[in-house]
PDB file of C-alpha atoms and ligand atoms in Angstrom:
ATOM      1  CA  UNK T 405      41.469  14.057   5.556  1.00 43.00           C
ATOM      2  CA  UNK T 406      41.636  17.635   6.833  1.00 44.00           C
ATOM      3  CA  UNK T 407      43.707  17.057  10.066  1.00 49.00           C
ATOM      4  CA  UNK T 408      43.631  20.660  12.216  1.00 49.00           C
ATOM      5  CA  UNK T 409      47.592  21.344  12.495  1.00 54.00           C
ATOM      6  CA  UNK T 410      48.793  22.943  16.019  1.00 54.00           C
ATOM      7  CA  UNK T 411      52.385  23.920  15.014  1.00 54.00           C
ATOM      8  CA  UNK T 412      55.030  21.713  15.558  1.00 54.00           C
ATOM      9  CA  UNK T 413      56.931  21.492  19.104  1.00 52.00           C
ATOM     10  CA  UNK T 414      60.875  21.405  19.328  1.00 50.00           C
ATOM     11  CA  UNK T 415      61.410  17.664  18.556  1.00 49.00           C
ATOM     12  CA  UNK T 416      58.709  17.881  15.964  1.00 57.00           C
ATOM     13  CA  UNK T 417      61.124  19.167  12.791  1.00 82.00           C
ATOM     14  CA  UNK T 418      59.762  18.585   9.382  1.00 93.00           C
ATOM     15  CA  UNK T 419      61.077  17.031   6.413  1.00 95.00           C
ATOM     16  CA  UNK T 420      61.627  18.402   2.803  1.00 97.00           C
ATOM     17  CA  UNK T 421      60.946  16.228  -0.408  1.00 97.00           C
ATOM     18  CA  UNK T 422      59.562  16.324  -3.747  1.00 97.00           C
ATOM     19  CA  UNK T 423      55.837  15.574  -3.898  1.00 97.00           C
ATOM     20  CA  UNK T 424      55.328  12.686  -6.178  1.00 96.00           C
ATOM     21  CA  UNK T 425      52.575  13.013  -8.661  1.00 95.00           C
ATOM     22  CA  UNK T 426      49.881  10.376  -6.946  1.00 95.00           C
ATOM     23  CA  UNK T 427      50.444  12.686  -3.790  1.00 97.00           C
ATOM     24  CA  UNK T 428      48.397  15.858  -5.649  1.00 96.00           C
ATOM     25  CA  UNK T 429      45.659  15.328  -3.113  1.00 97.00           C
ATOM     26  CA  UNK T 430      47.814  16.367   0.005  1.00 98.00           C
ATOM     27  CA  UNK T 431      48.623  19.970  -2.263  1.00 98.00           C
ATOM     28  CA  UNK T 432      44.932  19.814  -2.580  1.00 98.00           C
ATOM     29  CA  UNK T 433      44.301  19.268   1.111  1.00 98.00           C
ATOM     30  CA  UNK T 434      46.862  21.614   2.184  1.00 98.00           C
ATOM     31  CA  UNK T 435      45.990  24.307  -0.080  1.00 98.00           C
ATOM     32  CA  UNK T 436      42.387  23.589   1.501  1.00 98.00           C
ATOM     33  CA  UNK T 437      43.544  24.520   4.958  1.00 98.00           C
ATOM     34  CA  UNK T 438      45.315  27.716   4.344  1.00 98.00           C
ATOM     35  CA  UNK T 439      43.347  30.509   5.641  1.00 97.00           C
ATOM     36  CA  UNK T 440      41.168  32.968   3.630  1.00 97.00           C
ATOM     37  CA  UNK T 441      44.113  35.572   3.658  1.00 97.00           C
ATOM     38  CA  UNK T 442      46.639  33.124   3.152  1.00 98.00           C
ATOM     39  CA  UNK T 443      44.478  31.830   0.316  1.00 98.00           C
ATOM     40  CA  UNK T 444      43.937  35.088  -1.394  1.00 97.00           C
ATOM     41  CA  UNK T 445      47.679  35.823  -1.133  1.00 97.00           C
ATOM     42  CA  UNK T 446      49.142  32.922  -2.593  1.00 98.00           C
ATOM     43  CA  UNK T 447      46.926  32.987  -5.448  1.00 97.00           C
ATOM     44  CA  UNK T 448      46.475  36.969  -5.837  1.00 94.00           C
ATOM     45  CA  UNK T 449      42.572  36.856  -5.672  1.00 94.00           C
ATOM     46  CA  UNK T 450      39.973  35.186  -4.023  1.00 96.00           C
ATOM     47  CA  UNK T 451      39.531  31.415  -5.208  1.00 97.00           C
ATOM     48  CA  UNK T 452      36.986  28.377  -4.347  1.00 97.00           C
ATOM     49  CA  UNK T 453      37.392  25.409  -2.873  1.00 97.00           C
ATOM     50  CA  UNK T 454      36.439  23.638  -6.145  1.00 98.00           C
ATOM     51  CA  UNK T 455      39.143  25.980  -8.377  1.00 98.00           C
ATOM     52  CA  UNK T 456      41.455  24.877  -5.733  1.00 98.00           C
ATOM     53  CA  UNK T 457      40.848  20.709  -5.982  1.00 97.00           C
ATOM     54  CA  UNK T 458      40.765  21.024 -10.206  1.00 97.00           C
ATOM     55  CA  UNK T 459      44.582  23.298  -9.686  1.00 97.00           C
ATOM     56  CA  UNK T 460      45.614  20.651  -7.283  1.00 97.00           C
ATOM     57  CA  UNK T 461      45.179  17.919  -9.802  1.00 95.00           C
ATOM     58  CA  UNK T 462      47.717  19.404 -12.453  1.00 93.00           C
ATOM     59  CA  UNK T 463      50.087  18.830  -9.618  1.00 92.00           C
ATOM     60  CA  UNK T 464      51.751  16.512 -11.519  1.00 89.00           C
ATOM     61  CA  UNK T 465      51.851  17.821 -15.279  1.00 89.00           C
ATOM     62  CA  UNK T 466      54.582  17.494 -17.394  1.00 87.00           C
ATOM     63  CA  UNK T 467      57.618  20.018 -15.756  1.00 89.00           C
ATOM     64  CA  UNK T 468      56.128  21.197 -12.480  1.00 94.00           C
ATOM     65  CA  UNK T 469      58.110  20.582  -9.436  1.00 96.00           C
ATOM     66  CA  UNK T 470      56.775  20.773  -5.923  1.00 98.00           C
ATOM     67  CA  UNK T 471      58.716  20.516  -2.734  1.00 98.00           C
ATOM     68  CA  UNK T 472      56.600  19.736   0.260  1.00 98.00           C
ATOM     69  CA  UNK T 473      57.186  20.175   4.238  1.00 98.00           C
ATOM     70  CA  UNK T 474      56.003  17.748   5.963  1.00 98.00           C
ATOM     71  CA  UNK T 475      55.857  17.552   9.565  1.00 97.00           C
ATOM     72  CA  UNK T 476      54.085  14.073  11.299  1.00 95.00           C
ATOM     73  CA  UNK T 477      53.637  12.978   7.998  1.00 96.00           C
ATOM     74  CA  UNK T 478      51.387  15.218   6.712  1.00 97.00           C
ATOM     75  CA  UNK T 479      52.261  17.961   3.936  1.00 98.00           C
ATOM     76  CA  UNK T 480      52.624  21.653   5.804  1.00 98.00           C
ATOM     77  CA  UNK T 481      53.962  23.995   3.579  1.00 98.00           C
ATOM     78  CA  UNK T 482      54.634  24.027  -0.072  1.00 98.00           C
ATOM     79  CA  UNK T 483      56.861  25.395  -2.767  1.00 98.00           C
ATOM     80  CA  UNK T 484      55.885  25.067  -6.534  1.00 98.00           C
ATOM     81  CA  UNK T 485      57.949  25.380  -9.631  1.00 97.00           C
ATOM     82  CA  UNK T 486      55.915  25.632 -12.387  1.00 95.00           C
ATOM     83  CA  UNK T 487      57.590  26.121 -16.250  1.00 90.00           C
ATOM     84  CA  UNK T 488      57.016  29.105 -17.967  1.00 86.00           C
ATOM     85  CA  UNK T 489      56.014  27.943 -21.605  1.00 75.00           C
ATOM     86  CA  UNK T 490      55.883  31.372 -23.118  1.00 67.00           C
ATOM     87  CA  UNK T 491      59.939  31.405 -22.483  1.00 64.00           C
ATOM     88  CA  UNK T 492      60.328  28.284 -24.377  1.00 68.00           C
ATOM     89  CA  UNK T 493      61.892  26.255 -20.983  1.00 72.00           C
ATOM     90  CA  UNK T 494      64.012  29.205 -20.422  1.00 90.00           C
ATOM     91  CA  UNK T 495      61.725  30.105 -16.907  1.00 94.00           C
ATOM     92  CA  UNK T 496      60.119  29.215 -14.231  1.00 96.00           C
ATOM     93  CA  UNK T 497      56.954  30.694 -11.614  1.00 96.00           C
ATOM     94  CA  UNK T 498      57.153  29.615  -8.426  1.00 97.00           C
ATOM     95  CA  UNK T 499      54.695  29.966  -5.384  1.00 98.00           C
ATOM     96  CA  UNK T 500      55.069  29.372  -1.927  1.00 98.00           C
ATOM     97  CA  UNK T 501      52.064  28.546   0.820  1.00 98.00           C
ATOM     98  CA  UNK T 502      52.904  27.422   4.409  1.00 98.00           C
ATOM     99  CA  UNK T 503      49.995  27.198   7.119  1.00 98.00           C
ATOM    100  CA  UNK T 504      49.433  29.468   9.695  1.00 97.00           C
ATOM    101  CA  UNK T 505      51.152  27.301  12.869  1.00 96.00           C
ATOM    102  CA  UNK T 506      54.025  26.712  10.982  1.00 97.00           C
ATOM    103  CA  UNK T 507      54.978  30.594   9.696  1.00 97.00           C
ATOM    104  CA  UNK T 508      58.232  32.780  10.679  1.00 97.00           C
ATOM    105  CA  UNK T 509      60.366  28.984  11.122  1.00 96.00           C
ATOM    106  CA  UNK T 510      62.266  29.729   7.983  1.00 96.00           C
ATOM    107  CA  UNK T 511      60.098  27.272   6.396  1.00 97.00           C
ATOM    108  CA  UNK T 512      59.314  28.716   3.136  1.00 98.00           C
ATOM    109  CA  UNK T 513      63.279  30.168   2.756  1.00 97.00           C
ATOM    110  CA  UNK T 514      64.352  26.619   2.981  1.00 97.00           C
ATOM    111  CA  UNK T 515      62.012  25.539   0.328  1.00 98.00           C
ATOM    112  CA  UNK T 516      63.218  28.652  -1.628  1.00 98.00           C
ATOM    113  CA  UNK T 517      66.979  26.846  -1.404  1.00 97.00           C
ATOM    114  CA  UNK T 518      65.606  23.711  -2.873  1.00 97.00           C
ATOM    115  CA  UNK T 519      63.361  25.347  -5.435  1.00 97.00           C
ATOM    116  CA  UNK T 520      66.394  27.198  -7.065  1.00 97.00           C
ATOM    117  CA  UNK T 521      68.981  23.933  -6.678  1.00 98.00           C
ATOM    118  CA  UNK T 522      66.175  22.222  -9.334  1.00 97.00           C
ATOM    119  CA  UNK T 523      65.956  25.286 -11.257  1.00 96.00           C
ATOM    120  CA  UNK T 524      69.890  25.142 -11.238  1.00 96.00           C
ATOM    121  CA  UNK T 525      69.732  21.950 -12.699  1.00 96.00           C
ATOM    122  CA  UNK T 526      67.077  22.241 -15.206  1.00 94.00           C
ATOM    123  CA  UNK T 527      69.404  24.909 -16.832  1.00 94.00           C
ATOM    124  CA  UNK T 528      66.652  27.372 -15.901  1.00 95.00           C
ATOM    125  CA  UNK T 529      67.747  31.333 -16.609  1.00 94.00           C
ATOM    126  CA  UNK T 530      64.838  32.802 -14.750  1.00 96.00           C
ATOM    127  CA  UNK T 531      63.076  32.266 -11.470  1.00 97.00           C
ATOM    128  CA  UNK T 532      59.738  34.238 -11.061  1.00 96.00           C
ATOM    129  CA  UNK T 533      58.156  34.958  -8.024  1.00 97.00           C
ATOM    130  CA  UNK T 534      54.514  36.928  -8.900  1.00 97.00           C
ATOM    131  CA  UNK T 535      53.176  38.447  -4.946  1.00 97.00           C
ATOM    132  CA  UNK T 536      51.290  41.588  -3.601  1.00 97.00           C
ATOM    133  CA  UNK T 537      52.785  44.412  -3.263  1.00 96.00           C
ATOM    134  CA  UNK T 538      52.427  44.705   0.777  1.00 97.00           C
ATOM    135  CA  UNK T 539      53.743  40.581   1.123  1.00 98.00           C
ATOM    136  CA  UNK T 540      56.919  42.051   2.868  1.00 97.00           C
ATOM    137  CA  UNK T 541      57.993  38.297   4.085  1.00 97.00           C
ATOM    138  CA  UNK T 542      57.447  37.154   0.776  1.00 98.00           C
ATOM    139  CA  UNK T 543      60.017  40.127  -0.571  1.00 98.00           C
ATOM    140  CA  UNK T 544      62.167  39.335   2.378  1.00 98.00           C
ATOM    141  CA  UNK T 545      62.959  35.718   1.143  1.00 98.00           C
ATOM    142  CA  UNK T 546      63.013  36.530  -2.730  1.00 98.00           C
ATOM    143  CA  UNK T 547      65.603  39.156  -1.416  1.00 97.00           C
ATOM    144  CA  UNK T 548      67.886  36.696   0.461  1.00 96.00           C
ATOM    145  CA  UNK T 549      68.184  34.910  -2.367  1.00 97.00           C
ATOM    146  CA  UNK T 550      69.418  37.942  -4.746  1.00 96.00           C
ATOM    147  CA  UNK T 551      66.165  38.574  -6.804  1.00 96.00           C
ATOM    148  CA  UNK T 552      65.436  41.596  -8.387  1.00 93.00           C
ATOM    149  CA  UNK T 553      62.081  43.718  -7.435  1.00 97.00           C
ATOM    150  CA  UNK T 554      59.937  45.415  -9.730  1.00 97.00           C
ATOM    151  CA  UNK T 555      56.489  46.535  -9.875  1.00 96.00           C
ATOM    152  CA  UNK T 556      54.357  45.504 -13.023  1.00 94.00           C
ATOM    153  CA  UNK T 557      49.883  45.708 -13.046  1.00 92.00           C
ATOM    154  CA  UNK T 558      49.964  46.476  -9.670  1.00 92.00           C
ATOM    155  CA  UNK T 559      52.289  43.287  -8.059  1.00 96.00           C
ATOM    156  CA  UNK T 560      55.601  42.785  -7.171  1.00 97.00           C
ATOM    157  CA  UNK T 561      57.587  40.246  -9.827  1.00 97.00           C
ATOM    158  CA  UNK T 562      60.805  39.250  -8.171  1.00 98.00           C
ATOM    159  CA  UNK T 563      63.030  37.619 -10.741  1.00 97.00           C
ATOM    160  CA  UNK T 564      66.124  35.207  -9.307  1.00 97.00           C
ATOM    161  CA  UNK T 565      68.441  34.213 -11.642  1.00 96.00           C
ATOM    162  CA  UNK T 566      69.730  30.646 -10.550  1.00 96.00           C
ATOM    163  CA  UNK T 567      73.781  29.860 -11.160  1.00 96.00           C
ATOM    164  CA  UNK T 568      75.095  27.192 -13.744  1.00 96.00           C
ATOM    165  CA  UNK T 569      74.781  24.049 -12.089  1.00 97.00           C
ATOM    166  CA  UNK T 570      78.033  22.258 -10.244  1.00 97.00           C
ATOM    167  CA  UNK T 571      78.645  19.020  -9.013  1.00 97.00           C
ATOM    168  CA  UNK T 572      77.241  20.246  -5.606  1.00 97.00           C
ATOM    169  CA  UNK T 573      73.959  21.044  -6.697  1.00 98.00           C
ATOM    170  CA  UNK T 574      73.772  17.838  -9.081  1.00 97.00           C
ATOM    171  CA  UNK T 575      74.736  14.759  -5.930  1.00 97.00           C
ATOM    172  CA  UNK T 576      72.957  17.206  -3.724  1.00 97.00           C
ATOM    173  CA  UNK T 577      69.472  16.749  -5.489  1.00 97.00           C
ATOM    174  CA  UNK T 578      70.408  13.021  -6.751  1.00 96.00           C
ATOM    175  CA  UNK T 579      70.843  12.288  -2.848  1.00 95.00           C
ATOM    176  CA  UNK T 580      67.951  14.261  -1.726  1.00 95.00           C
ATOM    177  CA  UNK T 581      65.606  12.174  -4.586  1.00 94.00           C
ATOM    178  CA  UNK T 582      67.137   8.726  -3.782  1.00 92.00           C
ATOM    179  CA  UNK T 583      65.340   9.287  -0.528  1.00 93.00           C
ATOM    180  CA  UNK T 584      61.773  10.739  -1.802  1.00 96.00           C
ATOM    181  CA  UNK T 585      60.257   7.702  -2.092  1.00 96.00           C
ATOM    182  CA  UNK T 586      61.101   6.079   0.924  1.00 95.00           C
ATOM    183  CA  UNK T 587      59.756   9.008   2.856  1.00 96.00           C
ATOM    184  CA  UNK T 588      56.839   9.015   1.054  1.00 97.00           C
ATOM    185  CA  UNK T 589      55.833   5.456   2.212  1.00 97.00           C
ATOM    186  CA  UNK T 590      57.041   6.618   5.754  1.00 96.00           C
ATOM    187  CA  UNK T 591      54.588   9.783   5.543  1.00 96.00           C
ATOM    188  CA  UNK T 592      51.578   7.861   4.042  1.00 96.00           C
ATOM    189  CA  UNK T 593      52.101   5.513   7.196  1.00 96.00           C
ATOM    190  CA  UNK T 594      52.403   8.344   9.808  1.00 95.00           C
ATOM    191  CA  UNK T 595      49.109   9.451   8.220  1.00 94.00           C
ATOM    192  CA  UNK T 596      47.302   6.290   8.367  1.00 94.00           C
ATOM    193  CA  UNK T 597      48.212   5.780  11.864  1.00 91.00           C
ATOM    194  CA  UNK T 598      47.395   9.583  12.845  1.00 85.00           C
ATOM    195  CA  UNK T 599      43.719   8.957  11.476  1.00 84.00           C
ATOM    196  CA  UNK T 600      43.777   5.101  13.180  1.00 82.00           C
ATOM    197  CA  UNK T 601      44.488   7.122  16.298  1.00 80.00           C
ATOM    198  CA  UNK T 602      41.317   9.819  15.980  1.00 72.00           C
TER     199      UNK T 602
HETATM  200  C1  LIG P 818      54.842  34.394   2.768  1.00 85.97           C
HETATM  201  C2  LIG P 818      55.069  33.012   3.379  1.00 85.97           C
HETATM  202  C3  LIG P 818      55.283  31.987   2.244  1.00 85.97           C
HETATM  203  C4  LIG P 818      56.321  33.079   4.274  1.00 85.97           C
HETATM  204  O1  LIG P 818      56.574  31.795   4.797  1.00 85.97           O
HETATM  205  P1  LIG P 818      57.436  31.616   6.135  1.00 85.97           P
HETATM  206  O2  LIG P 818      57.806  30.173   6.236  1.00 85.97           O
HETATM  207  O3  LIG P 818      56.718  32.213   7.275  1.00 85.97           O
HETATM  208  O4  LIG P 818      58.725  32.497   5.792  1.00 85.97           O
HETATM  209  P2  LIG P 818      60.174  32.384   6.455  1.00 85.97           P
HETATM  210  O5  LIG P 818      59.998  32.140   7.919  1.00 85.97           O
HETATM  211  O6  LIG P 818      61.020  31.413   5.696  1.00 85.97           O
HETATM  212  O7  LIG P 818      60.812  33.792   6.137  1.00 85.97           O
HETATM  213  C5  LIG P 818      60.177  34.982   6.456  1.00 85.97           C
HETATM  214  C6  LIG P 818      61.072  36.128   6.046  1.00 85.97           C
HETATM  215  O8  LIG P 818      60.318  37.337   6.208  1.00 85.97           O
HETATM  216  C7  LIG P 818      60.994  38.176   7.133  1.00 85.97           C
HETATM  217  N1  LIG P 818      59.901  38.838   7.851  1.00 85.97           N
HETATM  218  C8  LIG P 818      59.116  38.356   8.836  1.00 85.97           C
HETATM  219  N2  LIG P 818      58.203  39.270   9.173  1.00 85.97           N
HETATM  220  C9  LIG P 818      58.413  40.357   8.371  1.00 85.97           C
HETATM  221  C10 LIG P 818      57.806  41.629   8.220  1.00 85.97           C
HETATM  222  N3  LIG P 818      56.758  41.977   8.963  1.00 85.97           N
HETATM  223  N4  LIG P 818      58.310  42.480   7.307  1.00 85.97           N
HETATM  224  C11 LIG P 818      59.347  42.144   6.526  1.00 85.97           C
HETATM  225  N5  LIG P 818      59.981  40.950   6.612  1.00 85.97           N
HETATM  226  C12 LIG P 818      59.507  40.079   7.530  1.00 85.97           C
HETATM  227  C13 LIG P 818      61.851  37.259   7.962  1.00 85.97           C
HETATM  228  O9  LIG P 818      62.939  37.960   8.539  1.00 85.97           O
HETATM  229  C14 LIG P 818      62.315  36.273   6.906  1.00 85.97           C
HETATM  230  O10 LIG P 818      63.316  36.837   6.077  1.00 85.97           O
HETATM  231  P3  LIG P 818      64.846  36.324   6.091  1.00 85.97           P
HETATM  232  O11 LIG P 818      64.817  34.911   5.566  1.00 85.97           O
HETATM  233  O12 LIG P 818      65.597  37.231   5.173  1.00 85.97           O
HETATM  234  O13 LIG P 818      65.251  36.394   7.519  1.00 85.97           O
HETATM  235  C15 LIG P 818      53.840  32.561   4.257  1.00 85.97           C
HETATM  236  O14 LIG P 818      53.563  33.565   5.204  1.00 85.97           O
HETATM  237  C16 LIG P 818      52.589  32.272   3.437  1.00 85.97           C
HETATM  238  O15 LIG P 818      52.309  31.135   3.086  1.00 85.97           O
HETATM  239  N6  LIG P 818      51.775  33.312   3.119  1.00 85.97           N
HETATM  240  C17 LIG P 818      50.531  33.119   2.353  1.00 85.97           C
HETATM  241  C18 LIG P 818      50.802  32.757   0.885  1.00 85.97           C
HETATM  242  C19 LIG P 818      51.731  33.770   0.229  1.00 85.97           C
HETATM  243  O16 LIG P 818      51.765  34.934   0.582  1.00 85.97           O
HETATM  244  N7  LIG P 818      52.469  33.296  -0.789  1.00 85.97           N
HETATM  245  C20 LIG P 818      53.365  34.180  -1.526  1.00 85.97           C
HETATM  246  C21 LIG P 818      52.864  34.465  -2.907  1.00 85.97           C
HETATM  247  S1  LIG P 818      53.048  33.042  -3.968  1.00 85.97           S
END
C-alpha cells in the first residue's frame, strides 16, 4: 500500500508514537517512498528496494526504538534509535527520514525531542547521529539539541549526550506509551478506510 502523500493542510497535524513491532511494514513502506536523494542520504549510499524491505524487518529487534509521524493514519516521517552493541548499552545511532511533502514543519526536530527522552530513560550516555557532510538541516537539528560535530571517514558524527532521567521525562514517556496502542488501532483504521475510499 504505497499511498502518494500531498503534504498535509493546516487541520491535517500529525501524530507522534512508537511504532510497534507488527507495524515494520509501514517503516518498510515509508522508507519505500522516500526519494532517491532522500534515500541515499538517510542511508549514506545508494540502497535497493529489496535491502530496504530485509532492514525494515529488523524493525522490531531486541532494543531498537522507532518513533513514527503519522499524518491520516499513515506513517510520514521516522526517527530510529538503534543500540550500539560495541558500547556495551552505553549508546545509541539514530536516523531520521521524513518525506518530501512533509519537510521544513519541524517534523524531524520533534522526533529528535522524543528520541533523546527514551535515550534519557534507557540510561543511555551517547546519542549518535552518522550524516553527510553537506546535510546542513540534519546539523541544524543535532545542533539544537547540543550535539557535538566532528568529521570522521569523510561524514559528520554528531554525538548528543542525553541528561539523567527525572520524573518529567519518566510520566512523560509512560503517558505518551499508554496511548500507542490505541492510536495504532485508530491509524490501521484510517488506513483501511483511505484504501476502501480509492
Ligand atoms: C534531514 C531531514 C530529516 C530534516 O527533516 P525536517 O523535518 O525537514 O527538519 P526540521 O523541519 O525539523 O528542521 C530543519 C532544521 O534545518 C534548518 N534548515 C532548513 N534549511 C536549512 C539550510 N538550507 N541550511 C541549514 N539549516 C537549514 C531549520 O532551520 C531547522 O533547524 P532548527 O530546528 O534549528 O530551526 C529530512 O530532510 C530528511 O528526511 N532528509 C533525508 C534523510 C536524511 O538526510 N537523514 C539524515 C541522516 S540519518
Amino acid at each position: 500500500m504505497l499511498r502518494e502523500a500531498h503534504g498535509p493542510s493546516e487541520e491535517q497535524l500529525g501524530f507522534v508514537r512508537r511504532l510497534l513491532t507488527s507495524e515494520s511494514y509501514l517503516l518498510s513502506e515509508h522508507l519505500h517512498r522516500l526519494d532517491p536523494e532522500a534515500r541515499h542520504r538517510r542511508f549514506g549510499h545508494d540502497v535497493s528496494d529489496d535491502f530496504i524491505t530485509r532492514y525494515a524487518s529488523h524493525a522490531g529487534d531486541f532494543g531498537n526504538v522507532t518513533f513514527g509521524y503519522f499524518v491520516e493514519g499513515e506513517l510520514r516521517a521516522v526517527a530510529e534509535l538503534r543500540p550500539d552493541n560495541l558500547m556495551h548499552g552505553a549508546a545509541a545511532e539514530v536516523a531520521f527520514s521524513v518525506e518530501k511533502p512533509f519537510v521544513n514543519r519541524g517534523i524531524a526536530t520533534q522526533l529528535m525531542g522524543r528520541v533523546i527522552r527514551t535515550a534519557r530513560n534507557r540510561g543511555l550516555r551517547h546519542l549518535i547521529l552518522v550524516c553527510m557532510p553537506d546535510n546542513a538541516k540534519m546539523q541544524a537539528i543535532a545542533r539544537h539539541y547540543g550535539a557535538e560535530l566532528k568529521i570522521e571517514d569523510g561524514s559528520v558524527i554528531a554525538d548528543i549526550v542525553p541528561k539523567d532521567p527525572d520524573y518529567q521525562s519518566w510520566v512523560g514517556e509512560l503517558l505518551d506509551e499508554r496511548m500507542t496502542y490505541l492510536h495504532s488501532a485508530l491509524d490501521l483504521q484510517k488506513r483501511v478506510r483511505g484504501s476502501a475510499e480509492l
